[in-house]
C-alpha cells in the first residue's frame, strides 16, 4: 500500500470508532468538565500524551487544568474532576489516582476501551472507544491495520478535541480568544 491507501484505511478506522461513541456519555463528559472547578488529567504512555494536549486546550479556554505527576500540580479536591485516558482501565498508577480522587470526593471521567475495568467502576462517566489494544481485556469491535493501541490513542485525542469544540460553543469562545492564552515563551 502507498501513503494514500494507508491514509484512507486509517481515516475509515477513525470514523468507525468516533461514530460509535455514545452521544449521551460524550455530553456527560463535556458537562463534567464544564462544571469542574479544576480539571486534572492523567494517562500513561501515548494516552498520556493525548490527555496533556487536552489539559493544554482547557488552559487555553481559561479552565484551571493540570497534568497529574507534574511538579506544579496541586492536590485534587472535592470540586475537582480527574480525566483519565486508559485503554485497559487497569494501569496501576491510574487506578491509584482514581482511588485518591474518589477518596476526596472528586469526580472521575474515564476514556477507555474497557467499560468494565477497575477505573470504570470508580468513574462518574465512562466514554467507551471501540478500538483494539493488546493491553485491554476487552477488544473493540474493529480490527485495525495500525500497530498496538494506535487507533485508540488517536481516537481519544480526537474525541477530546471534539469535546473542546463543544465546550467552546457552550461558553461562546472562539479560537482567537483562546489564542490570547497561548504560550508566549516558546
Short mmCIF file of N, CA, C and O in Angstrom, two decimals, residues 107-175:
data_model
loop_
_atom_site.label_atom_id
_atom_site.label_comp_id
_atom_site.label_asym_id
_atom_site.label_seq_id
_atom_site.Cartn_x
_atom_site.Cartn_y
_atom_site.Cartn_z
N UNK A 107 -14.84 14.11 41.14
CA UNK A 107 -15.47 13.34 40.07
C UNK A 107 -14.38 12.72 39.20
O UNK A 107 -13.26 13.21 39.13
N UNK A 108 -14.76 11.64 38.50
CA UNK A 108 -13.82 10.94 37.62
C UNK A 108 -14.49 10.71 36.27
O UNK A 108 -15.62 10.23 36.21
N UNK A 109 -13.77 11.04 35.21
CA UNK A 109 -14.20 10.73 33.85
C UNK A 109 -13.13 9.85 33.22
O UNK A 109 -11.94 10.17 33.28
N UNK A 110 -13.55 8.74 32.65
CA UNK A 110 -12.63 7.79 32.04
C UNK A 110 -12.92 7.65 30.55
O UNK A 110 -14.08 7.48 30.15
N UNK A 111 -11.86 7.72 29.75
CA UNK A 111 -11.93 7.42 28.32
C UNK A 111 -11.17 6.11 28.15
O UNK A 111 -9.98 6.04 28.48
N UNK A 112 -11.85 5.08 27.64
CA UNK A 112 -11.28 3.73 27.68
C UNK A 112 -11.84 2.83 26.58
O UNK A 112 -12.84 3.16 25.95
N UNK A 113 -11.21 1.69 26.44
CA UNK A 113 -11.76 0.61 25.61
C UNK A 113 -12.64 -0.29 26.48
O UNK A 113 -13.59 -0.87 26.02
N UNK A 114 -12.28 -0.36 27.77
CA UNK A 114 -12.87 -1.34 28.67
C UNK A 114 -13.81 -0.71 29.71
O UNK A 114 -13.37 -0.30 30.78
N UNK A 115 -15.11 -0.66 29.43
CA UNK A 115 -16.06 -0.05 30.36
C UNK A 115 -16.36 -0.92 31.59
O UNK A 115 -17.12 -0.52 32.45
N UNK A 116 -15.72 -2.08 31.70
CA UNK A 116 -15.89 -2.96 32.85
C UNK A 116 -14.65 -2.95 33.74
O UNK A 116 -14.53 -3.75 34.67
N UNK A 117 -13.72 -2.06 33.49
CA UNK A 117 -12.43 -2.05 34.19
C UNK A 117 -12.55 -1.54 35.62
O UNK A 117 -13.58 -1.00 36.04
N UNK A 118 -11.46 -1.66 36.35
CA UNK A 118 -11.38 -1.16 37.72
C UNK A 118 -11.65 0.34 37.78
O UNK A 118 -12.43 0.80 38.62
N UNK A 119 -11.03 1.09 36.90
CA UNK A 119 -11.23 2.55 36.90
C UNK A 119 -12.66 2.89 36.50
O UNK A 119 -13.28 3.78 37.07
N UNK A 120 -13.21 2.15 35.54
CA UNK A 120 -14.59 2.40 35.10
C UNK A 120 -15.57 2.26 36.26
O UNK A 120 -16.54 3.02 36.35
N UNK A 121 -15.32 1.32 37.15
CA UNK A 121 -16.21 1.11 38.29
C UNK A 121 -16.16 2.28 39.28
O UNK A 121 -17.09 2.49 40.05
N UNK A 122 -15.08 3.06 39.23
CA UNK A 122 -14.94 4.23 40.10
C UNK A 122 -15.42 5.52 39.44
O UNK A 122 -15.67 6.52 40.11
N UNK A 123 -15.56 5.49 38.12
CA UNK A 123 -15.82 6.71 37.34
C UNK A 123 -17.27 7.16 37.39
O UNK A 123 -18.19 6.35 37.51
N UNK A 124 -17.45 8.47 37.28
CA UNK A 124 -18.78 9.08 37.19
C UNK A 124 -19.30 9.01 35.76
O UNK A 124 -20.51 8.97 35.54
N UNK A 125 -18.40 9.04 34.80
CA UNK A 125 -18.78 8.85 33.39
C UNK A 125 -17.66 8.06 32.72
O UNK A 125 -16.48 8.29 32.98
N UNK A 126 -18.08 7.13 31.87
CA UNK A 126 -17.14 6.31 31.10
C UNK A 126 -17.45 6.49 29.63
O UNK A 126 -18.56 6.19 29.18
N UNK A 127 -16.47 7.00 28.89
CA UNK A 127 -16.60 7.15 27.44
C UNK A 127 -15.85 5.97 26.82
O UNK A 127 -14.63 5.87 26.96
N UNK A 128 -16.61 5.09 26.18
CA UNK A 128 -16.00 3.91 25.57
C UNK A 128 -15.63 4.20 24.13
O UNK A 128 -16.45 4.70 23.35
N UNK A 129 -14.39 3.86 23.79
CA UNK A 129 -13.92 3.94 22.41
C UNK A 129 -13.66 2.52 21.96
O UNK A 129 -12.82 1.82 22.53
N UNK A 130 -14.38 2.09 20.96
CA UNK A 130 -14.32 0.71 20.49
C UNK A 130 -13.15 0.53 19.54
O UNK A 130 -13.28 0.64 18.33
N UNK A 131 -11.98 0.26 20.13
CA UNK A 131 -10.76 0.07 19.34
C UNK A 131 -9.95 -1.06 19.96
O UNK A 131 -10.03 -1.31 21.16
N UNK A 132 -9.14 -1.74 19.15
CA UNK A 132 -8.33 -2.83 19.70
C UNK A 132 -7.09 -2.31 20.41
O UNK A 132 -6.57 -1.25 20.09
N UNK A 133 -6.63 -3.07 21.40
CA UNK A 133 -5.38 -2.77 22.09
C UNK A 133 -4.86 -4.05 22.72
O UNK A 133 -5.64 -4.80 23.31
N UNK A 134 -3.57 -4.30 22.63
CA UNK A 134 -3.03 -5.51 23.25
C UNK A 134 -3.07 -5.49 24.77
O UNK A 134 -2.94 -6.51 25.41
N UNK A 135 -3.30 -4.31 25.37
CA UNK A 135 -3.29 -4.20 26.83
C UNK A 135 -4.68 -4.24 27.45
O UNK A 135 -4.83 -4.23 28.66
N UNK A 136 -5.72 -4.31 26.63
CA UNK A 136 -7.08 -4.31 27.16
C UNK A 136 -7.68 -5.70 27.10
O UNK A 136 -7.57 -6.40 26.09
N UNK A 137 -8.31 -6.10 28.19
CA UNK A 137 -9.01 -7.39 28.23
C UNK A 137 -10.15 -7.38 27.22
O UNK A 137 -10.43 -8.38 26.57
N UNK A 138 -10.82 -6.23 27.09
CA UNK A 138 -11.92 -6.09 26.13
C UNK A 138 -11.34 -5.48 24.86
O UNK A 138 -10.63 -4.49 24.91
N UNK A 139 -11.64 -6.07 23.73
CA UNK A 139 -11.19 -5.54 22.45
C UNK A 139 -12.34 -4.82 21.78
O UNK A 139 -13.50 -5.18 21.96
N UNK A 140 -12.04 -3.80 21.02
CA UNK A 140 -13.07 -3.08 20.29
C UNK A 140 -13.67 -3.97 19.20
O UNK A 140 -13.21 -5.08 18.96
N UNK A 141 -14.66 -3.45 18.53
CA UNK A 141 -15.34 -4.26 17.51
C UNK A 141 -14.77 -4.04 16.11
O UNK A 141 -15.38 -4.36 15.12
N UNK A 142 -13.58 -3.48 16.04
CA UNK A 142 -12.93 -3.25 14.75
C UNK A 142 -11.51 -3.80 14.83
O UNK A 142 -10.86 -3.75 15.87
N UNK A 143 -11.05 -4.35 13.74
CA UNK A 143 -9.66 -4.77 13.61
C UNK A 143 -8.93 -3.63 12.91
O UNK A 143 -9.39 -3.11 11.91
N UNK A 144 -7.79 -3.25 13.48
CA UNK A 144 -7.04 -2.13 12.92
C UNK A 144 -5.79 -2.63 12.22
O UNK A 144 -5.17 -3.59 12.66
N UNK A 145 -5.41 -1.94 11.15
CA UNK A 145 -4.14 -2.25 10.49
C UNK A 145 -2.99 -1.60 11.24
O UNK A 145 -1.83 -1.91 10.99
N UNK A 146 -3.33 -0.69 12.17
CA UNK A 146 -2.30 0.07 12.89
C UNK A 146 -1.72 -0.75 14.04
O UNK A 146 -2.38 -1.61 14.59
N UNK A 147 -0.49 -0.45 14.42
CA UNK A 147 0.13 -1.22 15.50
C UNK A 147 -0.44 -0.89 16.87
O UNK A 147 -0.89 0.23 17.12
N UNK A 148 -0.45 -1.92 17.70
CA UNK A 148 -0.74 -1.81 19.12
C UNK A 148 -2.02 -1.01 19.39
O UNK A 148 -3.06 -1.33 18.84
N UNK A 149 -1.97 0.05 20.21
CA UNK A 149 -3.15 0.81 20.57
C UNK A 149 -3.30 2.11 19.80
O UNK A 149 -4.02 3.02 20.24
N UNK A 150 -2.67 2.21 18.64
CA UNK A 150 -2.68 3.48 17.90
C UNK A 150 -4.08 4.01 17.62
O UNK A 150 -4.34 5.20 17.78
N UNK A 151 -4.98 3.14 17.19
CA UNK A 151 -6.33 3.61 16.87
C UNK A 151 -7.02 4.18 18.10
O UNK A 151 -7.68 5.22 18.02
N UNK A 152 -6.88 3.54 19.24
CA UNK A 152 -7.47 4.08 20.47
C UNK A 152 -6.86 5.43 20.80
O UNK A 152 -7.57 6.39 21.10
N UNK A 153 -5.55 5.51 20.76
CA UNK A 153 -4.88 6.75 21.15
C UNK A 153 -5.26 7.92 20.24
O UNK A 153 -5.51 9.03 20.70
N UNK A 154 -5.34 7.65 18.94
CA UNK A 154 -5.77 8.70 18.01
C UNK A 154 -7.22 9.09 18.28
O UNK A 154 -7.56 10.28 18.31
N UNK A 155 -8.07 8.09 18.49
CA UNK A 155 -9.49 8.34 18.71
C UNK A 155 -9.74 9.14 19.98
O UNK A 155 -10.58 10.04 20.00
N UNK A 156 -9.00 8.80 21.06
CA UNK A 156 -9.21 9.56 22.29
C UNK A 156 -8.77 11.01 22.12
O UNK A 156 -9.43 11.91 22.63
N UNK A 157 -7.70 11.23 21.38
CA UNK A 157 -7.25 12.60 21.13
C UNK A 157 -8.27 13.40 20.35
O UNK A 157 -8.58 14.55 20.69
N UNK A 158 -8.83 12.79 19.31
CA UNK A 158 -9.84 13.48 18.51
C UNK A 158 -11.12 13.68 19.33
O UNK A 158 -11.73 14.75 19.27
N UNK A 159 -11.51 12.66 20.12
CA UNK A 159 -12.68 12.83 20.98
C UNK A 159 -12.50 14.02 21.92
O UNK A 159 -13.42 14.84 22.10
N UNK A 160 -11.32 14.16 22.53
CA UNK A 160 -11.10 15.28 23.45
C UNK A 160 -11.08 16.61 22.70
O UNK A 160 -11.58 17.61 23.22
N UNK A 161 -10.55 16.63 21.47
CA UNK A 161 -10.60 17.86 20.67
C UNK A 161 -12.06 18.24 20.34
O UNK A 161 -12.43 19.41 20.37
N UNK A 162 -12.87 17.24 20.03
CA UNK A 162 -14.29 17.50 19.77
C UNK A 162 -14.97 18.02 21.04
O UNK A 162 -15.79 18.94 20.98
N UNK A 163 -14.59 17.45 22.18
CA UNK A 163 -15.14 17.93 23.46
C UNK A 163 -14.77 19.39 23.70
O UNK A 163 -15.59 20.17 24.20
N UNK A 164 -13.56 19.76 23.32
CA UNK A 164 -13.15 21.17 23.43
C UNK A 164 -14.04 22.05 22.57
O UNK A 164 -14.50 23.11 23.00
N UNK A 165 -14.33 21.60 21.35
CA UNK A 165 -15.21 22.39 20.48
C UNK A 165 -16.61 22.53 21.07
O UNK A 165 -17.22 23.59 20.98
N UNK A 166 -17.09 21.46 21.70
CA UNK A 166 -18.41 21.52 22.35
C UNK A 166 -18.38 22.50 23.52
O UNK A 166 -19.32 23.27 23.72
N UNK A 167 -17.28 22.50 24.28
CA UNK A 167 -17.14 23.45 25.39
C UNK A 167 -17.02 24.88 24.87
O UNK A 167 -17.57 25.81 25.47
N UNK A 168 -16.31 25.07 23.77
CA UNK A 168 -16.19 26.40 23.17
C UNK A 168 -17.56 26.94 22.79
O UNK A 168 -17.87 28.09 23.07
N UNK A 169 -18.37 26.10 22.19
CA UNK A 169 -19.72 26.50 21.79
C UNK A 169 -20.55 26.84 23.03
O UNK A 169 -21.24 27.87 23.07
N UNK A 170 -20.46 26.00 24.04
CA UNK A 170 -21.22 26.19 25.27
C UNK A 170 -20.84 27.49 25.97
O UNK A 170 -21.68 28.17 26.55
N UNK A 171 -19.56 27.84 25.92
CA UNK A 171 -19.05 29.03 26.62
C UNK A 171 -18.89 30.24 25.70
O UNK A 171 -18.32 31.25 26.10
N UNK A 172 -19.34 30.13 24.46
CA UNK A 172 -19.23 31.21 23.48
C UNK A 172 -17.80 31.70 23.31
O UNK A 172 -17.53 32.91 23.30
N UNK A 173 -16.90 30.76 23.16
CA UNK A 173 -15.49 31.09 22.93
C UNK A 173 -15.13 30.82 21.48
O UNK A 173 -15.74 29.97 20.83
N UNK A 174 -14.12 31.54 20.99
CA UNK A 174 -13.62 31.24 19.66
C UNK A 174 -12.11 31.06 19.73
O UNK A 174 -11.48 31.33 20.75
N UNK A 175 -11.55 30.62 18.64
CA UNK A 175 -10.12 30.32 18.59
C UNK A 175 -9.27 31.56 18.87
O UNK A 175 -8.23 31.48 19.52
#
